[in-house]
Coordinates of C-alpha atoms in Angstrom, one line a residue:
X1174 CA -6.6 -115.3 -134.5
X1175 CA -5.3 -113.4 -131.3
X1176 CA -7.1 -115.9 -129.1
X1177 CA -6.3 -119.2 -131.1
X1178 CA -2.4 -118.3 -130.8
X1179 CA -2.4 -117.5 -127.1
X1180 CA -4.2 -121.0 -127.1
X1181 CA -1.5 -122.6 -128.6
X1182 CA 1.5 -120.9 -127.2
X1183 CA 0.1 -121.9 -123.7
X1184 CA -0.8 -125.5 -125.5
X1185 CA 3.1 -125.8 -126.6
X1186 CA 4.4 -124.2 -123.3
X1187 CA 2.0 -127.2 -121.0
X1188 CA 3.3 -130.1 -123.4
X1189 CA 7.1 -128.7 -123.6
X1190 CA 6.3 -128.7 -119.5
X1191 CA 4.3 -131.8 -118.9
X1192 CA 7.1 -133.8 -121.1
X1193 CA 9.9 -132.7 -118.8
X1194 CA 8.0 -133.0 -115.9
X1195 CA 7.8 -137.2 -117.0
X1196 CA 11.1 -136.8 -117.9
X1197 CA 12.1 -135.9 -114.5
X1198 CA 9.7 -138.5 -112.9
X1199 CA 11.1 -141.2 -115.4
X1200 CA 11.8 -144.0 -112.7
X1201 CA 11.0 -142.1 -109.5
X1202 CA 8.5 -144.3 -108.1
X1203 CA 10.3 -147.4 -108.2
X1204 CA 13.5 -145.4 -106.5
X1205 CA 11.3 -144.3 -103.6
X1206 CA 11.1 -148.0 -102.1
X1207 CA 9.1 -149.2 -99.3
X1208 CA 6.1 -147.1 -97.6
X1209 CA 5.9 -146.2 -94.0
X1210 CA 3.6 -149.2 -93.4
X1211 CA 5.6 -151.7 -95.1
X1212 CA 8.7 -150.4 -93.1
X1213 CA 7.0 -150.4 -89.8
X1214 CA 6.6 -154.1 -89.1
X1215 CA 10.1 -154.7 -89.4
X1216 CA 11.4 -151.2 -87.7
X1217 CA 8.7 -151.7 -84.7
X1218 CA 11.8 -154.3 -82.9
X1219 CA 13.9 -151.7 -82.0
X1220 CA 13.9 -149.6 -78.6
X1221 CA 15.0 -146.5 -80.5
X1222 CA 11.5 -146.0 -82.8
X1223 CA 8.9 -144.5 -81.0
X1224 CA 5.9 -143.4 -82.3
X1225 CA 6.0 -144.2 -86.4
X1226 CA 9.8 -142.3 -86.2
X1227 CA 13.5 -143.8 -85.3
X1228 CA 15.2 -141.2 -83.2
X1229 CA 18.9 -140.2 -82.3
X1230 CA 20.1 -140.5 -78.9
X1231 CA 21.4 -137.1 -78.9
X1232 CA 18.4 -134.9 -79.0
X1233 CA 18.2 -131.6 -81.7
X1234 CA 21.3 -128.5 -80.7
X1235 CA 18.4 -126.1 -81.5
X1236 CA 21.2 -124.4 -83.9
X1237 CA 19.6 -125.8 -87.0
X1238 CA 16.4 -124.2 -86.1
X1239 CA 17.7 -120.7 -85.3
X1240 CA 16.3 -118.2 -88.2
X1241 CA 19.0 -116.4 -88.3
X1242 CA 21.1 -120.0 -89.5
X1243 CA 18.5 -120.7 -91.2
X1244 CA 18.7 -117.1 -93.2
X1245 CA 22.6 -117.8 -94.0
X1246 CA 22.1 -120.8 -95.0
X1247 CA 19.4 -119.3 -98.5
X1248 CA 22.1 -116.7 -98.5
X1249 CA 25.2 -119.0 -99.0
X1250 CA 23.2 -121.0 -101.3
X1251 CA 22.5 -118.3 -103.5
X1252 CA 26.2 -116.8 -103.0
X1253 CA 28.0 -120.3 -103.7
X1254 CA 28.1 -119.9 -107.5
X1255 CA 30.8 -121.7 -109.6
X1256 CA 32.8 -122.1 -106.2
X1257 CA 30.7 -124.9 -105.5
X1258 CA 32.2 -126.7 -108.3
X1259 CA 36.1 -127.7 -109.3
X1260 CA 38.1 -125.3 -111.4
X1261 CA 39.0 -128.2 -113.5
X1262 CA 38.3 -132.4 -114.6
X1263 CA 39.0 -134.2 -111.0
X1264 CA 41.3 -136.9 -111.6
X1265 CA 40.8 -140.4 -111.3
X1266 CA 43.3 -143.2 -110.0
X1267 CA 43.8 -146.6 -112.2
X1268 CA 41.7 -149.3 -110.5
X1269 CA 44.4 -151.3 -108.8
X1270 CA 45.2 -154.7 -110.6
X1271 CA 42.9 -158.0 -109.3
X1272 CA 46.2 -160.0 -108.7
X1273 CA 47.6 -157.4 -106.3
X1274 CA 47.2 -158.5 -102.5
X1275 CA 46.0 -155.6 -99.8
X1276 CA 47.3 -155.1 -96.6
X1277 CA 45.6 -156.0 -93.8
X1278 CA 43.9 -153.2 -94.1
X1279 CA 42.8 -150.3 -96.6
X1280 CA 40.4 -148.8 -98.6
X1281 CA 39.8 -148.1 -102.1
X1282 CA 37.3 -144.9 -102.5
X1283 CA 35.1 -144.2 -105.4
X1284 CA 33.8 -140.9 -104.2
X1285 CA 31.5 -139.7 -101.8
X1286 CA 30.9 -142.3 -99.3
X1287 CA 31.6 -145.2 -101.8
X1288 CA 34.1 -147.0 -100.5
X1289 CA 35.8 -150.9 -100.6
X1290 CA 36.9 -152.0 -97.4
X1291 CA 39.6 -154.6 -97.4
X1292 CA 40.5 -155.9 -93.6
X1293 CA 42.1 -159.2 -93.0
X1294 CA 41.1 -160.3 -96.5
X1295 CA 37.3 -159.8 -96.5
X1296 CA 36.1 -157.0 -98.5
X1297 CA 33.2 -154.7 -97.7
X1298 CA 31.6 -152.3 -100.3
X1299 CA 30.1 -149.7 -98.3
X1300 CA 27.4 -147.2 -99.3
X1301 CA 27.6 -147.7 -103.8
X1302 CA 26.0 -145.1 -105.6
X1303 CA 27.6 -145.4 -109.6
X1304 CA 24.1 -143.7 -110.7
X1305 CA 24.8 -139.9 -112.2
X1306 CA 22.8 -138.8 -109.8
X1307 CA 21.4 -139.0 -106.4
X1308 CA 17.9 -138.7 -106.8
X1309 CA 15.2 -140.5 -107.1
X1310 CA 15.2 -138.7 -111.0
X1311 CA 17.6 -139.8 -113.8
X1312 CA 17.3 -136.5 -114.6
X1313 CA 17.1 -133.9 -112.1
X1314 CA 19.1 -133.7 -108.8
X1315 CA 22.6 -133.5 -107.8
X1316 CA 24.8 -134.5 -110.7
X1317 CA 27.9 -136.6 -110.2
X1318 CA 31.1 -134.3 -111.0
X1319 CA 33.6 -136.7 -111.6
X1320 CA 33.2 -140.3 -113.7
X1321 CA 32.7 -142.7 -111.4
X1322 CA 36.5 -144.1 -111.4
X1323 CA 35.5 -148.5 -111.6
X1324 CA 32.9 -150.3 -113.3
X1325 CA 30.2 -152.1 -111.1
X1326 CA 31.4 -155.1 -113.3
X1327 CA 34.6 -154.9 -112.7
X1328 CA 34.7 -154.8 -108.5
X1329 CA 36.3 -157.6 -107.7
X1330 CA 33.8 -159.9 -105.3
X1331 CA 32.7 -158.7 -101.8
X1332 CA 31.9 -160.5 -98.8
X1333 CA 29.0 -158.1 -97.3
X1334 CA 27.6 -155.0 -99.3
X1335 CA 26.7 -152.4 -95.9
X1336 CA 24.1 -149.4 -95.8
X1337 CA 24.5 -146.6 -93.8
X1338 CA 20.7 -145.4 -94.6
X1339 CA 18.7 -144.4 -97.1
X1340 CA 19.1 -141.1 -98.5
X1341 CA 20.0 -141.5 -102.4
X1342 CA 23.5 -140.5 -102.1
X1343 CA 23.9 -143.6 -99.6
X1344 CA 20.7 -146.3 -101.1
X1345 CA 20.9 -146.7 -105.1
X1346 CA 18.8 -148.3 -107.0
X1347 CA 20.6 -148.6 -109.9
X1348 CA 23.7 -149.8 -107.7
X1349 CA 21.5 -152.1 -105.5
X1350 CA 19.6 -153.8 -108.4
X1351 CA 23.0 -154.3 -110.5
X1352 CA 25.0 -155.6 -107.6
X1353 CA 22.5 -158.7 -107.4
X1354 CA 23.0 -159.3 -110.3
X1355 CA 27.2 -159.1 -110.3
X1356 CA 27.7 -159.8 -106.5
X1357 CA 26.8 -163.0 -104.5
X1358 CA 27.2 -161.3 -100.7
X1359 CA 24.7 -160.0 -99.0
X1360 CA 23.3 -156.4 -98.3
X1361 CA 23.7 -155.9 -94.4
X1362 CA 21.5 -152.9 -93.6
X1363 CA 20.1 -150.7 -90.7
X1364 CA 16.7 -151.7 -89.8
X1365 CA 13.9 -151.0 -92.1
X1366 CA 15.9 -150.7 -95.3
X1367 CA 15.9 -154.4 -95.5
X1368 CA 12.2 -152.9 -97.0
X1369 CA 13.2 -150.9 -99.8
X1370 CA 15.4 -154.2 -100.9
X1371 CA 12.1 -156.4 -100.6
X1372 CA 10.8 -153.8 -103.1
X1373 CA 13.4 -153.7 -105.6
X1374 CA 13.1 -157.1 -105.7
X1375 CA 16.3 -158.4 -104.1
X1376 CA 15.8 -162.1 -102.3
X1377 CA 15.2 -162.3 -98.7
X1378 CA 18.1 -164.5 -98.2
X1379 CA 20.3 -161.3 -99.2
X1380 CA 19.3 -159.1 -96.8
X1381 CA 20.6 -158.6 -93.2
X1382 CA 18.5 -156.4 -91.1
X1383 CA 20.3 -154.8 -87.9
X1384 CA 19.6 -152.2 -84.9
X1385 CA 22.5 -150.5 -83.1
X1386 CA 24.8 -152.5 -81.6
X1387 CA 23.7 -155.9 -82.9
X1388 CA 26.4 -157.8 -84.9
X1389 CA 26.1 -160.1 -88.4
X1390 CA 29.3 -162.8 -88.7
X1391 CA 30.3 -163.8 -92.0
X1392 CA 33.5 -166.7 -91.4
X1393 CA 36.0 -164.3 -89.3
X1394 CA 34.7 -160.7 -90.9
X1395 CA 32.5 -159.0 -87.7
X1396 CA 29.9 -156.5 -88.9
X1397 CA 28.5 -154.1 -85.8
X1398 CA 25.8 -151.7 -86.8
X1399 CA 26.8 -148.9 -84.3
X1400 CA 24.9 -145.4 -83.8
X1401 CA 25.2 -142.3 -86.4
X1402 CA 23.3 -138.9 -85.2
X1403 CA 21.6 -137.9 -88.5
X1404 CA 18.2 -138.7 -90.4
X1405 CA 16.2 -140.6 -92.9
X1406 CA 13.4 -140.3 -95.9
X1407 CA 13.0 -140.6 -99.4
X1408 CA 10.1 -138.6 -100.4
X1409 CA 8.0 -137.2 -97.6
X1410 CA 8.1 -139.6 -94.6
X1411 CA 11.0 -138.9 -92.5
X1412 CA 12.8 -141.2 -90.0
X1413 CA 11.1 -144.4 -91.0
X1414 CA 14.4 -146.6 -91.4
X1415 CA 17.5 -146.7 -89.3
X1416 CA 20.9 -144.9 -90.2
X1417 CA 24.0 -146.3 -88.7
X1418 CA 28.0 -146.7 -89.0
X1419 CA 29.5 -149.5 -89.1
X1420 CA 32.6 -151.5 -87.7
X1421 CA 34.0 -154.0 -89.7
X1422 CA 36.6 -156.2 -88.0
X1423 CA 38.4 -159.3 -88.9
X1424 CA 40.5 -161.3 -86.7
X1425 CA 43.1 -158.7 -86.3
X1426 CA 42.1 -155.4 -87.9
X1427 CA 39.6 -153.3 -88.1
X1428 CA 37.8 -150.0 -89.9
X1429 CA 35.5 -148.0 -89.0
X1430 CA 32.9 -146.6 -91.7
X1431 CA 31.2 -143.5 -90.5
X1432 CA 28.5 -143.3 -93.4
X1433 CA 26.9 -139.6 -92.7
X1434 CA 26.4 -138.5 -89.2
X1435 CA 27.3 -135.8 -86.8
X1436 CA 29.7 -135.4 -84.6
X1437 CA 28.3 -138.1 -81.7
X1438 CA 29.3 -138.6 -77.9
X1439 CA 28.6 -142.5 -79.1
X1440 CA 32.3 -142.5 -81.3
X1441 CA 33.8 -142.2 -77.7
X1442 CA 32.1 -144.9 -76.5
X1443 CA 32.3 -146.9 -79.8
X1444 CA 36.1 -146.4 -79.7
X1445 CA 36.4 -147.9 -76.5
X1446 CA 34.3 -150.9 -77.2
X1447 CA 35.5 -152.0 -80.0
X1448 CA 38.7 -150.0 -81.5
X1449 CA 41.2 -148.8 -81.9
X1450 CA 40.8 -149.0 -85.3
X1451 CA 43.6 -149.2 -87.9
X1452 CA 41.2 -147.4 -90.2
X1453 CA 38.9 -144.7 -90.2
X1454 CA 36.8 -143.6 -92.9
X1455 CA 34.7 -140.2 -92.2
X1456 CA 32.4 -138.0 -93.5
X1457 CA 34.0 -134.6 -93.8
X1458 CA 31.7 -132.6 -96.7
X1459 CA 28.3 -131.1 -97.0
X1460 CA 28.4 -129.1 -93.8
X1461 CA 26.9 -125.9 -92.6
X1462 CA 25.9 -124.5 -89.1
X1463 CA 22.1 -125.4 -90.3
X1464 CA 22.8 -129.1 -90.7
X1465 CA 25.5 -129.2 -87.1
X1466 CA 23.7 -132.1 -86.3
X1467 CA 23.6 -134.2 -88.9
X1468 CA 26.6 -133.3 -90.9
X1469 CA 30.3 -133.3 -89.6
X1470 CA 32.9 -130.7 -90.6
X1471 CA 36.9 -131.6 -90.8
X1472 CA 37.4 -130.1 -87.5
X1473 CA 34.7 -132.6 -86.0
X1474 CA 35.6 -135.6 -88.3
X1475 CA 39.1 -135.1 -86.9
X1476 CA 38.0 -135.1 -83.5
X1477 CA 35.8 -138.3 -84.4
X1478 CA 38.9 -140.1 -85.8
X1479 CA 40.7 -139.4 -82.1
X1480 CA 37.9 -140.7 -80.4
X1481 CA 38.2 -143.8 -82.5
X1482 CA 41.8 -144.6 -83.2
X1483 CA 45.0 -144.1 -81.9
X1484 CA 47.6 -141.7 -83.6
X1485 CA 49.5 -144.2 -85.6
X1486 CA 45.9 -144.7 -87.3
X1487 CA 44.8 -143.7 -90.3
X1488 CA 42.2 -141.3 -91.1
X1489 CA 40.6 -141.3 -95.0
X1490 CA 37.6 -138.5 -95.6
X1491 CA 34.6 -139.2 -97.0
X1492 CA 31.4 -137.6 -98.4
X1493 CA 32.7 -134.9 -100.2
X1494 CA 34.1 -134.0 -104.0
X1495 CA 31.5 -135.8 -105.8
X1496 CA 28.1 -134.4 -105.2
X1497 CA 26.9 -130.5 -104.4
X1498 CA 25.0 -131.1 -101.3
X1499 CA 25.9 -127.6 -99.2
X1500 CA 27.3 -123.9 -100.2
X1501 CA 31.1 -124.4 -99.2
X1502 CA 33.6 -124.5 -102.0
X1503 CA 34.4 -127.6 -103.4
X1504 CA 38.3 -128.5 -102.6
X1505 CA 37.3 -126.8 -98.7
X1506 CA 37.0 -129.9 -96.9
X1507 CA 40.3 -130.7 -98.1
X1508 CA 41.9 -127.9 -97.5
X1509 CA 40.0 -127.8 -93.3
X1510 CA 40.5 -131.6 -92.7
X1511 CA 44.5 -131.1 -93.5
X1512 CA 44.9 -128.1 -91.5
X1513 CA 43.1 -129.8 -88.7
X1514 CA 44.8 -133.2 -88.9
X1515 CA 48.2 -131.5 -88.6
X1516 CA 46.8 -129.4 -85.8
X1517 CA 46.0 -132.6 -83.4
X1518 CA 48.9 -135.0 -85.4
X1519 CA 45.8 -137.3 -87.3
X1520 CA 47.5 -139.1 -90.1
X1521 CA 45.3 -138.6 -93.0
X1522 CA 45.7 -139.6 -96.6
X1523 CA 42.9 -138.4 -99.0
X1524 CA 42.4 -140.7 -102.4
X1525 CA 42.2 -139.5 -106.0
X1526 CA 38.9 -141.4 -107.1
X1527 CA 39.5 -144.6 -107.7
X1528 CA 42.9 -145.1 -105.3
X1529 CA 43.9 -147.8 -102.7
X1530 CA 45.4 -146.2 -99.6
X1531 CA 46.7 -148.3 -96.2
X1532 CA 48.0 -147.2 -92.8
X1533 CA 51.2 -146.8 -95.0
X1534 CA 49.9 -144.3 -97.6
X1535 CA 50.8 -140.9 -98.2
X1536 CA 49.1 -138.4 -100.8
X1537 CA 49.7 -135.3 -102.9
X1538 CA 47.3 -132.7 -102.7
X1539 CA 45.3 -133.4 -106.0
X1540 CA 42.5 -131.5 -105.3
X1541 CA 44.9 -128.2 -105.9
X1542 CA 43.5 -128.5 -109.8

């Protein structure tokens, strides 16, 4: 009797298991797109992958691999706790009205890096992720901790839909699949993620494949796919696709879209090619002195924005609020990126979810919950 119980506790405990398990795998091999080989003929154009890999043109600081970073970084991950989190609901903006013209320039941000970018009267929706999570799971991974503030179906319509790579806080699915459905423009994407699109079944004439500093025209909007310093990989194969920003320029503004990167000598030299911008939008969460290369903090997004814009610009931080991706507390980027805009005179305004801000805007600090 002993021996037939133990037989079906374990039995109970492996099918309690095993259905989570396929719970948690419910959609994952769909989400993790192309394979190396069928990235590799279309990657194998550009000067900057060498041997199966795209690399940075910075090479590693060596800090990430220090043991002793390495060390802080489990501690601060176990330490975070509940400060990783808001102390209350995040608030969300009302979407604009349709009929409402923009300025020559802004940006309406939807959290994280998911941005619209209005310049000269194009729009741009850069990096969507409306999924509840960034994973390739539907059920486990980094939850969303704010409603997304938009529906998909109710974006008004775009002119180019840009990638900045394909890590599943930047490349959804879910987003990717519906906006093919709702959207007519086209996905403009670093090389090799053109790939994953293939896969998910999105039509070749959609997809615009580009390599650092190679441009895509639609009418007077100007699309540059300029360097980032960071990584890429879905599963286990790592720096198989191309991650980028992105300058998008009409015939007399222009924005800057940083994506996810860190801090990169090529800002200077993309600032003096093609800006000053009006707008910048940067990455200013999810940093720790174990991801210094590929992840910017406030002071380093602020000293992007310089390197990119004059000081009558405006500066709007991304990638941060929406996802726990690193140990700091959630409203610090905030709370950095303002102390260090005032320090160097950056004008910054930092959207509720969901709000339109322009070189004019100003902003409350709503993150004080």
């Amino acid at each position: 009797m002993l021996r037939a119980a133990v037989r079906f506790g374990f039995g109970t405990a492996s099918l309690l298991v095993g259905g989570w398990v396929l719970r948690a795998l419910q959609g994952t091999p769909a989400s993790l797109g192309a394979t190396p080989a069928e990235i590799a003929p279309f990657a194998r154009r550009s000067p900057h992958f060498r041997d199966g890999k795209f690399v940075n043109l910075e090479p590693p600081s060596g800090i990430t691999m220090d043991r002793d970073v390495q060390r802080t970084l489990l501690r601060d991950l176990a330490n975070t706790g509940s400060h990783g989190k808001p102390r209350g609901p995040i608030p969300l903006a009302d979407a604009p009205p349709a009929d409402i013209a923009a300025p020559p320039a802004a940006a309406s941000w939807f959290g994280h890096s998911s941005v619209l970018i209005e310049v000269d009267g194009y729009r741009v929706l850069a990096d969507p992720v409306w999924s509840k999570r960034c994973s390739p799971s539907r059920s486990v991974g980094p939850q969303r901790m704010h409603e997304v503030p938009l529906a998909l179906e109710a974006l008004p319509a775009v002119d180019a839909v840009l990638i900045s790579h394909d890590h599943y806080d930047h490349l959804d699915i879910d987003t990717v699949v519906a906006l093919a459905r709702t959207q007519r423009a086209p996905f403009v994407v670093p090389l090799g993620i053109g790939a994953h699109l293939r896969k998910w079944g999105i039509p070749e004439h959609r997809i615009v494949e580009l390599d650092w500093h190679e441009v895509h025209r639609i009418g007077d909007l100007t699309l540059i796919c300029t360097p980032a310093r960071h990584f890429s990989g879905r599963l286990f194969s790592r720096d198989t696709t191309l991650w980028a920003s992105w300058v998008v320029a009409g015939p007399t503004h222009s924005a800057f879209f940083g994506g996810d990167t860190g801090y990169t000598k090529s800002f200077a030299e993309v600032g003096a090619e093609h800006g000053p911008f009006d707008l910048t939008l940067l990455p200013i969460g999810a940093y720790h002195p174990a991801f210094a290369d590929i992840h910017m903090n406030p002071e380093e997004a602020v000293r992007a924005h310089r390197d990119l814009a004059d000081p009558d610009s405006l500066m709007v931080p991304i990638h941060w609020a929406t996802f726990r991706l690193a140990p700091h507390p959630w409203s610090e980027p905030a709370e950095r990126l303002l102390a260090a805009a005032q320090a160097e005179r950056v004008r910054i305004a930092v959207p509720i979810p969901g709000a339109r801000v322009n070189p004019e805007s100003t902003f409350d600090p709503w993150w004080r919950l």
